[in-house]
Coordinates of C-alpha atoms in Angstrom, one line a residue:
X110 CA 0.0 0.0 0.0
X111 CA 2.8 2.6 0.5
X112 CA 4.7 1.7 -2.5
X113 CA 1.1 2.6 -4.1
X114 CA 1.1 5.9 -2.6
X115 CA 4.7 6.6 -3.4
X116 CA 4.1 5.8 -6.9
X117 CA 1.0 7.8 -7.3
X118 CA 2.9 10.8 -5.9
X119 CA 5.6 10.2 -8.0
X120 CA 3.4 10.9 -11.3
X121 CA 1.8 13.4 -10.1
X122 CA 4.6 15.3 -9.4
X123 CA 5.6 14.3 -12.8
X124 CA 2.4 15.5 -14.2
X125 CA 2.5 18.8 -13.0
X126 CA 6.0 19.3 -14.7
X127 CA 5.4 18.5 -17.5
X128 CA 2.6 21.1 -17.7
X129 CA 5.2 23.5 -16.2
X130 CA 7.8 23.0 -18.6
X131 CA 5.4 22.2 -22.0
X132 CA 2.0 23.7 -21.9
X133 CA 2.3 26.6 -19.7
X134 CA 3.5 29.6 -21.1
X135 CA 4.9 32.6 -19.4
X136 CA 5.3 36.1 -21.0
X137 CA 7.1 39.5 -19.9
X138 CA 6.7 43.0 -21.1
X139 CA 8.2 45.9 -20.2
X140 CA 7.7 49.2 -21.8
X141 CA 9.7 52.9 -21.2
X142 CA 9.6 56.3 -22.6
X143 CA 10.7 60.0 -22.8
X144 CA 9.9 62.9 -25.2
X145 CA 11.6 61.4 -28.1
X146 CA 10.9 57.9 -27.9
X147 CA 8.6 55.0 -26.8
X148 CA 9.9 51.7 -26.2
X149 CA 8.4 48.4 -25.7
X150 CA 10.1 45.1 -25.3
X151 CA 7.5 41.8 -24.9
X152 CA 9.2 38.1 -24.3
X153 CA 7.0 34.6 -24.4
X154 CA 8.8 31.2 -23.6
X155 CA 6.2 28.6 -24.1
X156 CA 7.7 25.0 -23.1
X157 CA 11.5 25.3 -24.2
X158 CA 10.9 28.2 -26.9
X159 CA 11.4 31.7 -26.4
X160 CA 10.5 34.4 -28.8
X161 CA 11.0 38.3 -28.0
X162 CA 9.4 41.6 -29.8
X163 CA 11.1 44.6 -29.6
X164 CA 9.1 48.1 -30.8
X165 CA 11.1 51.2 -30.5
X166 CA 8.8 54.3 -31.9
X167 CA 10.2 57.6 -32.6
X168 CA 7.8 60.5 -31.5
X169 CA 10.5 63.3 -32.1
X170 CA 9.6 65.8 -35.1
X171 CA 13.2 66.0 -36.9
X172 CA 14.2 63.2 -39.8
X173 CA 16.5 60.5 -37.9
X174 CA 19.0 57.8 -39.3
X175 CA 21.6 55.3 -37.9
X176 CA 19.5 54.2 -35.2
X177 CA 21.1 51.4 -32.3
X178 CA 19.6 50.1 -29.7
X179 CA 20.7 48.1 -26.7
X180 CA 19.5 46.7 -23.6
X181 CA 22.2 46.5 -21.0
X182 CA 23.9 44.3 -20.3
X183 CA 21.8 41.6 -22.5
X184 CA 21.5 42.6 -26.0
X185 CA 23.7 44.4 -28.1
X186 CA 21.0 44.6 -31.3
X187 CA 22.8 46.9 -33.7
X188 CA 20.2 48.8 -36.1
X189 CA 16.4 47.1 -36.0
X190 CA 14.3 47.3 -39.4
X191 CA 11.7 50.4 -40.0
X192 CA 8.3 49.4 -40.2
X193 CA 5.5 50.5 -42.2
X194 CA 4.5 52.9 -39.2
X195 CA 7.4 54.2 -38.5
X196 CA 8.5 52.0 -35.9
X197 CA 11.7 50.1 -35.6
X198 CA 11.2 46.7 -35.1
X199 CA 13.6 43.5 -33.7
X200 CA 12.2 40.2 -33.3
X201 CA 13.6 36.6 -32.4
X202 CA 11.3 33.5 -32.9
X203 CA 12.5 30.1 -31.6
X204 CA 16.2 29.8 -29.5
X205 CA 16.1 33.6 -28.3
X206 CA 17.6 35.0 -24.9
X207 CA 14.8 35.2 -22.2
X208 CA 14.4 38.8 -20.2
X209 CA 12.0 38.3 -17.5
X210 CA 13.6 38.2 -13.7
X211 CA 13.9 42.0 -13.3
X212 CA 11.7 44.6 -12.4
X213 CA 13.7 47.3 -14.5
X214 CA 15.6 47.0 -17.7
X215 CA 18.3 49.6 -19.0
X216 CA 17.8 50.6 -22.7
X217 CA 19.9 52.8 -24.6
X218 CA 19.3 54.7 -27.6
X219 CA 21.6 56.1 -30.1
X220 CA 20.6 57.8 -33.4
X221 CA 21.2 60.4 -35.7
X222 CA 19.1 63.7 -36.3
X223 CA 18.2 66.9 -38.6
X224 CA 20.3 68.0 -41.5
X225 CA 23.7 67.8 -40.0
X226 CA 23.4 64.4 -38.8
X227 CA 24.1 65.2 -35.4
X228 CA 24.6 61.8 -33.3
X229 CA 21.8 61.8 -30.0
X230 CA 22.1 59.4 -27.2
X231 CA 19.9 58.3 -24.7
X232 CA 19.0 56.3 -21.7
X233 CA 15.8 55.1 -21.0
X234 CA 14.6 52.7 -17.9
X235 CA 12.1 50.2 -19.3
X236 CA 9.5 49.1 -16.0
X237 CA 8.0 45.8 -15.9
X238 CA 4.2 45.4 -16.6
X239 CA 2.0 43.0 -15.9

């Protein structure tokens, strides 16, 4: 009768991690902004994949180029695409880094702006949202 017991418990504790670690997914985002730019970084592992979406939205009025973007000290991205609305956009699908055990994340910005191509830099503290 115990080795019954001890055997049930046993696969029910394996049940229950297997639902952990395959069927229940967990997800992340975390957003940030100043006057120039809104920032928005959202991460999904469901079983053993992660996937990450990173939005980065210029509100500023002047023409910008040579945009970089980095999340300290995790990713150093390089220059994201533009999207059709004007956003720039990074995404990873499948064996990506997972963000998700902080309440804050450090972003930093740099791009250039107006006619002389002046190079801007900036920090901005992305919070954790539920």
């Amino acid at each position: 009768m115990f080795k019954v017991r001890i055997r049930f418990l046993l696969i029910i504790i394996l049940l229950i991690a297997v639902y952990v670690v395959f069927v229940q997914s967990k997800t992340v985002s975390y957003q940030g902004e100043d006057y120039d730019w809104k920032v928005k970084y959202s991460a999904k592992i469901v079983g053993l994949d992660t996937s990450y979406r990173l939005r980065i939205k210029y509100k500023g009025k002047r023409t910008i180029s040579d945009v970089e973007f980095n999340i300290h000290p995790y990713y150093a991205m390089g220059i994201p695409s533009l999207n059709d609305d004007g956003s720039y956009v990074w995404e990873c699908k499948g064996e990506c880094r997972y963000i998700g055990n902080h309440e804050e994340l450090l972003s930093f910005i740099s791009w250039k702006e107006g006619k002389y191509k002046e190079e801007q830099m900036r920090f901005i503290l992305l919070k954790k949202f539920h």
